[in-house]
Amino acid sequence: MRVVIIGSGNVATHIAKALNEVNIKVSQVWSYHYENALLLAGQIDAIAIADLSQIDVTADLCLIAVKDDEIANVARVLKNFSGVIAHTSGSVSLDVFENLTKNYGVFYPLQTFSKDKNVDFSNIPLCVEANNPQTLDILKQLAHQLSTKVVEVNSEKRKILHLAAVFACNFTNHLYALADEVLKANQLDFDIIRPLITETANKVQNALPANVQTGPAIRNDNNTLIKHEELLIKQPEMLQIYRLLSNSIKKTR
Amino acid sequence: MRVVIIGSGNVATHIAKALNEVNIKVSQVWSYHYENALLLAGQIDAIAIADLSQIDVTADLCLIAVKDDEIANVARVLKNFSGVIAHTSGSVSLDVFENLTKNYGVFYPLQTFSKDKNVDFSNIPLCVEANNPQTLDILKQLAHQLSTKVVEVNSEKRKILHLAAVFACNFTNHLYALADEVLKANQLDFDIIRPLITETANKVQNALPANVQTGPAIRNDNNTLIKHEELLIKQPEMLQIYRLLSNSIKKTR
């Protein structure tokens, strides 16, 4: 199997490296910025191409991992590509490829990727979808070589997964950042709450979050809630977040 | 050293067990509900007492791990206790013991405790504070036997730590719960986002959260933000949380 990767961001990079590790050949890399394509290609013994017209049209799969708005534009110039074309986005429908190519699908890894941090792909849910059974099989087979968690998810449910991921990952990370802001303003180091962050994530690995909620809001400990609001009196935005989330927790009591 | 534990909730239970594990004698346990005291005492070879007047006044330390509002009430009936009295709360000032006893302090573990989940105490930051150097030494020595992370923190900074913990732990867990709600409403299982939750927490163990923020808000990907808001149109509270946190993330760009 030969794969062409379109994109050089976090998702493109991590997928390309994961494929390379299980000896699936990534033959070419294209990126809007040629230097980035060169950089990624160099790490996985692939060839960086400067122009999409240079794409190896006989490769088995072309994975498009670019910004959501650019997926259709890329697909439009891959008319001569004979293999499967798939994108890696959580929120773009399968239909984006309609009338642009024959065999197409989605290959969405439900994970957060950062530039300098390696991740173990074997544990990442890979959500696949395709416009016909043969294409679905190809994507599934590929996914199974990377991960033990392969799930067939349609476009509608994938959007829901992506939304849930925003709450559980992006918003969560922002709350870590707000905690860091509070600590910094008081000359306290973020390091002191790192074990708490780990344990909070660990707790829900074997339980549902609603069943392990702790803190002043779920205890209806209004004295503490008022004290905390007083501490935030000069940070109206954080105060608003504090109130909204505390009230939302209280409603689950 | 002999320790008396007042309380039988999550904090009392986990501290009592941790002390027992490093062979520090917990001689007695008292709780508002005698049956709970019996249950905890039975696990650590201690004696459950039904009345606070039965307290061993010659013990070295009395740890009060009850509701914040009850700490002073408990201390008031411990007049004859000759050892150190300390509470375990994040948000109650050291002054709560003023004029009630001679040697007093705070012994605050910065962690989230759940009933059925064991935690490794060696990694938990223990925040200590006392009204005199001798008492501080006693609490520090005890803390060092349980954890490698012992920090002297005054009441003001402890309150800040507690506030930061609400953001990084309690609110974070609630966001997991909201994600679960979205998934459940669409017949998707929480299990699919568990690896994402783990990775999100892992990422900030060696980085600051503001430096590893991902997702549509930090990318200013307004198309996705609008799509997500549309998915939440029938859940006004979640929509409000989505907007507030997304806007808050955007401001950090």
Short mmCIF file of C-alpha atoms in Angstrom, two decimals:
data_model
loop_
_atom_site.label_atom_id
_atom_site.label_comp_id
_atom_site.label_asym_id
_atom_site.label_seq_id
_atom_site.Cartn_x
_atom_site.Cartn_y
_atom_site.Cartn_z
CA MET A 1 0.00 0.00 0.00
CA ARG A 2 1.25 3.48 -0.86
CA VAL A 3 -0.15 6.60 0.79
CA VAL A 4 0.18 10.26 -0.17
CA ILE A 5 -0.20 12.82 2.62
CA ILE A 6 -1.63 16.27 1.92
CA GLY A 7 -0.79 18.66 4.74
CA SER A 8 2.02 19.06 7.23
CA GLY A 9 0.25 20.17 10.41
CA ASN A 10 -0.14 18.23 13.64
CA VAL A 11 -2.63 15.68 12.30
CA ALA A 12 -0.74 15.10 9.03
CA THR A 13 2.56 14.74 10.86
CA HIS A 14 1.34 12.30 13.50
CA ILE A 15 -0.54 10.13 11.00
CA ALA A 16 2.40 10.08 8.60
CA LYS A 17 4.79 9.05 11.36
CA ALA A 18 2.39 6.39 12.65
CA LEU A 19 2.03 4.91 9.14
CA ASN A 20 5.78 4.92 8.70
CA GLU A 21 6.22 3.10 12.01
CA VAL A 22 4.01 0.19 10.93
CA ASN A 23 5.82 0.09 7.58
CA ILE A 24 3.04 1.50 5.45
CA LYS A 25 4.78 3.46 2.73
CA VAL A 26 4.11 7.18 2.66
CA SER A 27 5.46 7.99 -0.78
CA GLN A 28 4.76 11.72 -1.04
CA VAL A 29 3.98 14.75 1.10
CA TRP A 30 2.49 17.99 -0.16
CA SER A 31 1.93 21.13 1.88
CA TYR A 32 0.97 24.75 1.20
CA HIS A 33 4.44 25.53 2.46
CA TYR A 34 6.97 23.44 0.57
CA GLU A 35 9.55 23.77 3.34
CA ASN A 36 7.11 22.10 5.76
CA ALA A 37 6.50 19.28 3.29
CA LEU A 38 10.28 18.83 3.03
CA LEU A 39 10.59 18.72 6.80
CA LEU A 40 7.93 16.04 7.24
CA ALA A 41 9.01 14.03 4.19
CA GLY A 42 12.56 13.98 5.53
CA GLN A 43 11.41 12.31 8.74
CA ILE A 44 9.62 9.44 7.02
CA ASP A 45 11.71 8.85 3.93
CA ALA A 46 9.06 10.28 1.60
CA ILE A 47 9.30 12.74 -1.27
CA ALA A 48 8.09 16.31 -0.81
CA ILE A 49 6.21 17.62 -3.83
CA ALA A 50 5.94 21.32 -4.57
CA ASP A 51 2.89 21.07 -6.78
CA LEU A 52 -0.22 18.91 -6.43
CA SER A 53 0.03 18.07 -10.14
CA GLN A 54 3.11 16.00 -9.27
CA ILE A 55 1.02 13.63 -7.16
CA ASP A 56 1.52 9.91 -7.80
CA VAL A 57 -1.92 9.17 -9.26
CA THR A 58 -1.38 5.42 -8.84
CA ALA A 59 -1.00 5.53 -5.03
CA ASP A 60 -3.66 3.60 -3.10
CA LEU A 61 -4.72 6.36 -0.75
CA CYS A 62 -4.51 10.12 -0.51
CA LEU A 63 -5.06 11.46 3.04
CA ILE A 64 -6.06 15.11 3.13
CA ALA A 65 -5.17 16.68 6.48
CA VAL A 66 -5.53 20.39 5.79
CA LYS A 67 -7.81 23.09 7.21
CA ASP A 68 -11.51 22.18 6.95
CA ASP A 69 -12.25 24.93 4.45
CA GLU A 70 -9.48 23.76 2.11
CA ILE A 71 -10.45 20.09 1.79
CA ALA A 72 -12.74 20.59 -1.22
CA ASN A 73 -10.20 22.83 -2.96
CA VAL A 74 -7.54 20.17 -2.65
CA ALA A 75 -9.87 17.39 -3.82
CA ARG A 76 -10.79 19.44 -6.89
CA VAL A 77 -7.22 19.32 -8.22
CA LEU A 78 -6.85 15.55 -7.60
CA LYS A 79 -9.16 14.58 -10.48
CA ASN A 80 -6.68 12.11 -11.95
CA PHE A 81 -5.99 10.33 -8.65
CA SER A 82 -7.24 6.77 -9.03
CA GLY A 83 -7.09 5.55 -5.42
CA VAL A 84 -9.13 6.39 -2.35
CA ILE A 85 -9.27 9.99 -1.17
CA ALA A 86 -10.04 10.60 2.51
CA HIS A 87 -9.94 13.58 4.83
CA THR A 88 -9.09 13.53 8.54
CA SER A 89 -11.47 16.18 9.87
CA GLY A 90 -13.95 15.79 12.70
CA SER A 91 -16.49 18.26 11.46
CA VAL A 92 -16.47 18.04 7.66
CA SER A 93 -19.11 15.83 6.07
CA LEU A 94 -18.27 12.93 3.76
CA ASP A 95 -20.29 14.75 1.09
CA VAL A 96 -17.51 17.27 0.63
CA PHE A 97 -16.09 14.84 -1.95
CA GLU A 98 -19.33 14.27 -3.83
CA ASN A 99 -18.87 14.55 -7.62
CA LEU A 100 -15.17 15.31 -7.10
CA THR A 101 -13.89 11.74 -7.01
CA LYS A 102 -15.14 8.14 -7.16
CA ASN A 103 -13.92 6.40 -4.00
CA TYR A 104 -13.78 8.58 -0.93
CA GLY A 105 -14.00 8.49 2.82
CA VAL A 106 -13.06 9.91 6.19
CA PHE A 107 -10.25 8.83 8.48
CA TYR A 108 -10.67 10.80 11.70
CA PRO A 109 -8.39 10.17 14.67
CA LEU A 110 -10.19 11.28 17.85
CA GLN A 111 -7.19 12.69 19.64
CA THR A 112 -5.38 15.96 20.34
CA PHE A 113 -2.02 16.27 18.64
CA SER A 114 0.78 18.63 19.55
CA LYS A 115 3.87 19.33 17.57
CA ASP A 116 6.52 18.08 19.95
CA LYS A 117 4.68 15.31 21.76
CA ASN A 118 4.61 11.75 20.49
CA VAL A 119 1.41 9.79 20.95
CA ASP A 120 0.71 6.08 21.01
CA PHE A 121 -1.62 5.51 18.05
CA SER A 122 -2.65 2.02 19.17
CA ASN A 123 -5.01 3.54 21.73
CA ILE A 124 -6.51 6.28 19.54
CA PRO A 125 -10.09 5.77 18.31
CA LEU A 126 -10.00 5.95 14.51
CA CYS A 127 -13.38 6.89 13.06
CA VAL A 128 -13.87 5.75 9.49
CA GLU A 129 -16.58 6.36 6.92
CA ALA A 130 -16.74 5.85 3.15
CA ASN A 131 -19.05 6.18 0.15
CA ASN A 132 -18.94 2.47 -0.72
CA PRO A 133 -18.14 -0.85 1.01
CA GLN A 134 -14.84 -1.44 -0.83
CA THR A 135 -13.50 1.96 0.18
CA LEU A 136 -14.68 1.43 3.74
CA ASP A 137 -12.79 -1.86 3.82
CA ILE A 138 -9.58 -0.22 2.66
CA LEU A 139 -9.83 2.48 5.33
CA LYS A 140 -10.76 -0.05 8.01
CA GLN A 141 -7.81 -2.28 7.15
CA LEU A 142 -5.46 0.66 7.32
CA ALA A 143 -6.97 1.81 10.62
CA HIS A 144 -6.61 -1.65 12.16
CA GLN A 145 -2.89 -1.57 11.42
CA LEU A 146 -2.55 1.62 13.46
CA SER A 147 -5.02 1.19 16.29
CA THR A 148 -7.01 -1.34 18.27
CA LYS A 149 -9.95 1.05 18.30
CA VAL A 150 -11.53 1.34 14.88
CA VAL A 151 -15.09 2.67 14.76
CA GLU A 152 -17.40 3.16 11.82
CA VAL A 153 -19.05 6.53 12.36
CA ASN A 154 -21.26 8.46 9.95
CA SER A 155 -20.78 12.19 9.29
CA GLU A 156 -23.56 13.24 11.63
CA LYS A 157 -22.23 11.28 14.61
CA ARG A 158 -18.66 12.30 13.83
CA LYS A 159 -19.70 15.94 14.23
CA ILE A 160 -21.14 15.06 17.64
CA LEU A 161 -17.88 13.32 18.58
CA HIS A 162 -15.98 16.42 17.55
CA LEU A 163 -18.26 18.63 19.64
CA ALA A 164 -17.84 16.33 22.66
CA ALA A 165 -14.08 16.46 22.10
CA VAL A 166 -14.16 20.26 22.23
CA PHE A 167 -15.75 20.06 25.70
CA ALA A 168 -13.55 17.25 26.99
CA CYS A 169 -10.27 18.44 25.52
CA ASN A 170 -10.14 22.02 24.21
CA PHE A 171 -12.29 23.56 26.94
CA THR A 172 -10.65 21.41 29.59
CA ASN A 173 -7.21 22.59 28.51
CA HIS A 174 -8.45 26.17 28.68
CA LEU A 175 -9.61 25.60 32.27
CA TYR A 176 -6.10 24.36 33.04
CA ALA A 177 -4.85 27.62 31.50
CA LEU A 178 -7.25 29.69 33.63
CA ALA A 179 -6.06 27.82 36.74
CA ASP A 180 -2.50 28.65 35.72
CA GLU A 181 -3.51 32.31 35.36
CA VAL A 182 -4.91 32.37 38.92
CA LEU A 183 -1.79 30.67 40.26
CA LYS A 184 0.64 32.94 38.38
CA ALA A 185 -1.12 36.08 39.60
CA ASN A 186 -0.37 34.85 43.11
CA GLN A 187 3.20 33.68 42.55
CA LEU A 188 2.24 30.01 42.66
CA ASP A 189 3.59 27.46 40.22
CA PHE A 190 1.40 25.39 37.87
CA ASP A 191 3.40 22.34 38.90
CA ILE A 192 1.51 22.10 42.18
CA ILE A 193 -1.77 21.21 40.43
CA ARG A 194 -0.33 18.79 37.85
CA PRO A 195 -0.99 15.68 40.01
CA LEU A 196 -4.59 16.86 40.48
CA ILE A 197 -5.05 17.19 36.71
CA THR A 198 -3.73 13.68 36.15
CA GLU A 199 -5.98 12.18 38.83
CA THR A 200 -9.05 14.04 37.52
CA ALA A 201 -8.52 12.45 34.09
CA ASN A 202 -7.67 9.05 35.61
CA LYS A 203 -10.84 8.96 37.69
CA VAL A 204 -13.12 8.95 34.65
CA GLN A 205 -11.27 6.11 32.94
CA ASN A 206 -13.29 3.65 35.00
CA ALA A 207 -16.26 5.79 35.99
CA LEU A 208 -18.70 8.22 34.44
CA PRO A 209 -17.83 11.84 35.26
CA ALA A 210 -21.27 12.67 36.70
CA ASN A 211 -20.70 9.95 39.30
CA VAL A 212 -17.36 11.26 40.53
CA GLN A 213 -18.02 15.02 40.61
CA THR A 214 -16.40 16.73 43.62
CA GLY A 215 -16.00 20.34 44.80
CA PRO A 216 -18.03 23.10 46.44
CA ALA A 217 -20.78 23.35 43.77
CA ILE A 218 -21.84 19.69 43.92
CA ARG A 219 -21.77 19.88 47.76
CA ASN A 220 -23.88 23.06 47.56
CA ASP A 221 -21.21 24.67 49.76
CA ASN A 222 -22.34 28.26 49.17
CA ASN A 223 -19.86 29.76 51.65
CA THR A 224 -16.94 28.52 49.58
CA LEU A 225 -18.61 29.54 46.32
CA ILE A 226 -19.03 33.10 47.65
CA LYS A 227 -15.41 33.21 48.89
CA HIS A 228 -14.18 32.10 45.46
CA GLU A 229 -16.32 34.68 43.68
CA GLU A 230 -14.80 37.36 45.93
CA LEU A 231 -11.32 36.22 44.88
CA LEU A 232 -12.32 36.69 41.23
CA ILE A 233 -13.98 40.08 41.65
CA LYS A 234 -11.35 41.82 39.51
CA GLN A 235 -11.47 39.22 36.73
CA PRO A 236 -15.05 39.54 35.37
CA GLU A 237 -14.59 36.95 32.64
CA MET A 238 -13.27 34.28 35.00
CA LEU A 239 -15.99 35.19 37.47
CA GLN A 240 -18.60 34.64 34.76
CA ILE A 241 -17.10 31.25 33.91
CA TYR A 242 -16.95 30.35 37.61
CA ARG A 243 -20.64 31.19 38.10
CA LEU A 244 -21.88 29.55 34.94
CA LEU A 245 -20.03 26.26 35.55
CA SER A 246 -20.88 26.19 39.28
CA ASN A 247 -24.56 26.69 38.52
CA SER A 248 -24.40 24.04 35.82
CA ILE A 249 -22.87 21.60 38.34
CA LYS A 250 -25.51 22.48 40.95
CA LYS A 251 -28.25 21.49 38.50
CA THR A 252 -26.85 17.95 38.40
CA ARG A 253 -27.27 17.47 42.16
CA MET B 1 3.22 9.20 66.91
CA ARG B 2 -0.49 8.69 67.45
CA VAL B 3 -3.14 10.39 65.33
CA VAL B 4 -6.86 10.81 65.90
CA ILE B 5 -9.04 11.31 62.83
CA ILE B 6 -12.22 13.38 62.98
CA GLY B 7 -14.42 12.64 60.01
CA SER B 8 -15.09 9.67 57.76
CA GLY B 9 -15.54 11.25 54.34
CA ASN B 10 -13.27 10.93 51.32
CA VAL B 11 -10.43 13.08 52.70
CA ALA B 12 -10.54 11.50 56.18
CA THR B 13 -10.63 8.00 54.72
CA HIS B 14 -7.76 8.48 52.27
CA ILE B 15 -5.51 10.23 54.82
CA ALA B 16 -6.25 7.61 57.48
CA LYS B 17 -5.41 4.78 55.09
CA ALA B 18 -2.26 6.53 53.89
CA LEU B 19 -1.07 7.02 57.49
CA ASN B 20 -1.81 3.41 58.28
CA GLU B 21 0.21 2.28 55.26
CA VAL B 22 3.36 4.06 56.44
CA ASN B 23 2.81 2.65 59.96
CA ILE B 24 1.72 5.85 61.62
CA LYS B 25 -0.78 4.80 64.25
CA VAL B 26 -4.31 6.12 63.81
CA SER B 27 -5.68 5.32 67.26
CA GLN B 28 -9.21 6.66 67.01
CA VAL B 29 -11.82 7.72 64.47
CA TRP B 30 -14.84 9.87 65.20
CA SER B 31 -17.62 10.74 62.78
CA TYR B 32 -21.03 12.39 62.96
CA HIS B 33 -22.33 8.98 61.98
CA TYR B 34 -20.93 6.37 64.32
CA GLU B 35 -21.45 3.57 61.78
CA ASN B 36 -19.14 5.40 59.33
CA ALA B 37 -16.50 5.78 62.05
CA LEU B 38 -16.78 2.04 62.72
CA LEU B 39 -16.37 1.28 59.02
CA LEU B 40 -13.22 3.37 58.63
CA ALA B 41 -11.74 2.30 61.99
CA GLY B 42 -12.21 -1.32 61.01
CA GLN B 43 -10.07 -0.85 57.92
CA ILE B 44 -7.08 0.60 59.76
CA ASP B 45 -7.19 -1.21 63.09
CA ALA B 46 -8.33 1.91 64.99
CA ILE B 47 -11.07 2.41 67.58
CA ALA B 48 -14.27 4.18 66.59
CA ILE B 49 -15.51 6.57 69.25
CA ALA B 50 -19.15 7.57 69.51
CA ASP B 51 -18.58 10.78 71.45
CA LEU B 52 -15.85 13.39 71.05
CA SER B 53 -15.45 13.42 74.86
CA GLN B 54 -13.90 9.96 74.53
CA ILE B 55 -10.98 11.35 72.53
CA ASP B 56 -7.50 10.27 73.62
CA VAL B 57 -6.30 13.70 74.81
CA THR B 58 -2.67 12.48 74.89
CA ALA B 59 -2.49 11.69 71.14
CA ASP B 60 0.06 13.74 69.19
CA LEU B 61 -2.22 15.00 66.45
CA CYS B 62 -5.92 15.41 65.80
CA LEU B 63 -6.77 15.77 62.11
CA ILE B 64 -10.16 17.38 61.50
CA ALA B 65 -11.53 16.39 58.10
CA VAL B 66 -15.15 17.48 58.32
CA LYS B 67 -17.25 20.03 56.40
CA ASP B 68 -15.69 23.50 56.41
CA ASP B 69 -18.49 24.99 58.51
CA GLU B 70 -18.08 22.34 61.20
CA ILE B 71 -14.33 22.69 61.84
CA ALA B 72 -14.70 25.35 64.55
CA ASN B 73 -17.52 23.45 66.25
CA VAL B 74 -15.36 20.34 66.48
CA ALA B 75 -12.34 22.28 67.76
CA ARG B 76 -14.47 23.88 70.46
CA VAL B 77 -15.15 20.52 72.12
CA LEU B 78 -11.48 19.44 71.99
CA LYS B 79 -10.38 21.87 74.75
CA ASN B 80 -8.55 19.16 76.71
CA PHE B 81 -6.62 17.83 73.71
CA SER B 82 -2.93 18.48 74.38
CA GLY B 83 -1.45 17.71 70.96
CA VAL B 84 -1.60 19.50 67.63
CA ILE B 85 -4.98 20.12 66.04
CA ALA B 86 -5.06 20.56 62.25
CA HIS B 87 -7.77 20.72 59.63
CA THR B 88 -7.53 19.46 56.05
CA SER B 89 -9.55 22.10 54.21
CA GLY B 90 -8.43 24.14 51.22
CA SER B 91 -10.50 27.20 51.93
CA VAL B 92 -10.67 27.58 55.72
CA SER B 93 -8.18 29.95 57.29
CA LEU B 94 -5.71 28.89 59.99
CA ASP B 95 -7.38 31.48 62.23
CA VAL B 96 -10.40 29.24 62.65
CA PHE B 97 -8.53 27.71 65.62
CA GLU B 98 -7.57 31.01 67.26
CA ASN B 99 -8.30 31.05 71.01
CA LEU B 100 -9.66 27.51 70.74
CA THR B 101 -6.41 25.61 71.19
CA LYS B 102 -2.67 26.22 71.61
CA ASN B 103 -0.88 24.37 68.82
CA TYR B 104 -2.73 24.27 65.56
CA GLY B 105 -2.26 24.03 61.84
CA VAL B 106 -3.48 22.98 58.44
CA PHE B 107 -2.72 19.78 56.54
CA TYR B 108 -4.26 20.19 53.09
CA PRO B 109 -3.78 17.50 50.43
CA LEU B 110 -4.21 19.10 47.00
CA GLN B 111 -5.99 16.21 45.36
CA THR B 112 -9.44 14.93 44.45
CA PHE B 113 -10.52 11.87 46.42
CA SER B 114 -13.28 9.45 45.51
CA LYS B 115 -14.71 6.77 47.69
CA ASP B 116 -13.74 3.68 45.76
CA LYS B 117 -10.52 4.77 44.10
CA ASN B 118 -7.14 4.38 45.75
CA VAL B 119 -4.60 7.12 45.22
CA ASP B 120 -0.82 7.14 45.53
CA PHE B 121 -0.13 9.68 48.27
CA SER B 122 3.58 9.96 47.47
CA ASN B 123 2.77 12.23 44.55
CA ILE B 124 0.17 14.44 46.24
CA PRO B 125 1.21 17.98 47.19
CA LEU B 126 0.63 18.36 50.94
CA CYS B 127 0.19 21.99 51.94
CA VAL B 128 1.06 22.67 55.57
CA GLU B 129 0.70 25.73 57.77
CA ALA B 130 0.87 26.23 61.56
CA ASN B 131 0.67 28.89 64.26
CA ASN B 132 4.20 28.23 65.56
CA PRO B 133 7.46 26.67 64.31
CA GLN B 134 7.25 23.54 66.52
CA THR B 135 3.78 22.71 65.24
CA LEU B 136 4.87 23.38 61.66
CA ASP B 137 7.75 20.95 62.16
CA ILE B 138 5.42 18.23 63.41
CA LEU B 139 3.09 18.65 60.42
CA LYS B 140 6.00 18.80 57.98
CA GLN B 141 7.56 15.63 59.37
CA LEU B 142 4.26 13.82 59.08
CA ALA B 143 3.75 15.13 55.54
CA HIS B 144 7.21 13.99 54.46
CA GLN B 145 6.36 10.46 55.53
CA LEU B 146 3.39 10.45 53.16
CA SER B 147 4.54 12.47 50.18
CA THR B 148 7.59 13.74 48.35
CA LYS B 149 5.78 17.04 47.75
CA VAL B 150 5.46 19.03 50.96
CA VAL B 151 4.79 22.74 50.60
CA GLU B 152 4.45 25.43 53.24
CA VAL B 153 1.51 27.58 52.15
CA ASN B 154 -0.21 30.35 54.10
CA SER B 155 -4.00 30.59 54.34
CA GLU B 156 -4.28 33.24 51.66
CA LYS B 157 -2.31 31.26 49.08
CA ARG B 158 -4.05 28.04 50.06
CA LYS B 159 -7.37 29.64 49.14
CA ILE B 160 -5.91 30.50 45.73
CA LEU B 161 -4.72 26.91 45.30
CA HIS B 162 -8.19 25.71 46.15
CA LEU B 163 -9.74 28.08 43.61
CA ALA B 164 -7.29 26.92 40.92
CA ALA B 165 -8.16 23.32 41.82
CA VAL B 166 -11.85 24.05 41.24
CA PHE B 167 -11.02 25.17 37.69
CA ALA B 168 -8.54 22.38 36.93
CA CYS B 169 -10.46 19.55 38.58
CA ASN B 170 -14.11 20.21 39.47
CA PHE B 171 -14.96 22.26 36.38
CA THR B 172 -12.91 19.97 34.17
CA ASN B 173 -14.80 16.94 35.43
CA HIS B 174 -18.05 18.77 34.74
CA LEU B 175 -16.94 19.39 31.15
CA TYR B 176 -16.31 15.64 30.85
CA ALA B 177 -19.87 15.18 32.13
CA LEU B 178 -21.26 17.63 29.55
CA ALA B 179 -19.34 15.78 26.82
CA ASP B 180 -20.91 12.56 28.06
CA GLU B 181 -24.34 14.21 27.90
CA VAL B 182 -23.80 15.18 24.25
CA LEU B 183 -22.58 11.68 23.42
CA LYS B 184 -25.43 9.91 25.26
CA ALA B 185 -28.06 12.05 23.52
CA ASN B 186 -26.66 10.70 20.25
CA GLN B 187 -26.24 7.05 21.28
CA LEU B 188 -22.46 7.33 21.51
CA ASP B 189 -20.45 5.87 24.36
CA PHE B 190 -18.25 7.92 26.69
CA ASP B 191 -15.53 5.32 26.22
CA ILE B 192 -14.64 6.75 22.81
CA ILE B 193 -13.32 10.00 24.32
CA ARG B 194 -11.46 8.48 27.29
CA PRO B 195 -8.10 8.34 25.45
CA LEU B 196 -8.53 12.00 24.50
CA ILE B 197 -9.13 12.95 28.14
CA THR B 198 -6.00 11.11 29.22
CA GLU B 199 -3.86 12.73 26.53
CA THR B 200 -5.22 16.21 27.32
CA ALA B 201 -4.11 15.81 30.94
CA ASN B 202 -0.79 14.22 29.93
CA LYS B 203 0.07 17.07 27.56
CA VAL B 204 0.22 19.64 30.36
CA GLN B 205 2.49 17.54 32.55
CA ASN B 206 5.47 18.86 30.60
CA ALA B 207 4.02 22.01 29.10
CA LEU B 208 1.95 24.99 30.12
CA PRO B 209 -1.68 24.69 28.97
CA ALA B 210 -1.72 28.03 27.13
CA ASN B 211 1.10 26.71 24.92
CA VAL B 212 -0.72 23.53 23.88
CA GLN B 213 -4.25 24.82 23.30
CA THR B 214 -5.93 23.18 20.29
CA GLY B 215 -9.42 23.28 18.76
CA PRO B 216 -11.59 25.56 16.62
CA ALA B 217 -11.58 28.59 18.96
CA ILE B 218 -7.79 28.97 19.11
CA ARG B 219 -7.64 28.49 15.31
CA ASN B 220 -10.36 31.13 14.96
CA ASP B 221 -12.22 28.56 12.85
CA ASN B 222 -15.57 30.34 12.90
CA ASN B 223 -17.27 27.91 10.52
CA THR B 224 -16.80 25.07 13.00
CA LEU B 225 -17.80 27.26 15.95
CA ILE B 226 -21.07 28.11 14.18
CA LYS B 227 -21.72 24.45 13.29
CA HIS B 228 -21.19 23.47 16.93
CA GLU B 229 -23.49 26.20 18.19
CA GLU B 230 -26.17 24.93 15.81
CA LEU B 231 -25.82 21.44 17.29
CA LEU B 232 -26.43 22.92 20.77
CA ILE B 233 -29.39 25.07 19.80
CA LYS B 234 -31.80 23.07 21.96
CA GLN B 235 -29.49 23.06 25.02
CA PRO B 236 -29.29 26.77 25.96
CA GLU B 237 -27.08 26.19 29.01
CA MET B 238 -24.50 24.16 27.10
CA LEU B 239 -24.65 26.70 24.30
CA GLN B 240 -23.90 29.46 26.80
CA ILE B 241 -20.92 27.50 28.17
CA TYR B 242 -19.72 26.78 24.62
CA ARG B 243 -19.81 30.47 23.68
CA LEU B 244 -18.26 31.75 26.90
CA LEU B 245 -15.34 29.31 26.83
CA SER B 246 -14.77 29.69 23.08
CA ASN B 247 -14.64 33.48 23.43
CA SER B 248 -12.33 33.17 26.40
CA ILE B 249 -9.98 30.96 24.34
CA LYS B 250 -10.11 33.40 21.41
CA LYS B 251 -8.87 36.18 23.69
CA THR B 252 -5.68 34.21 24.34
CA ARG B 253 -4.79 34.11 20.62
#
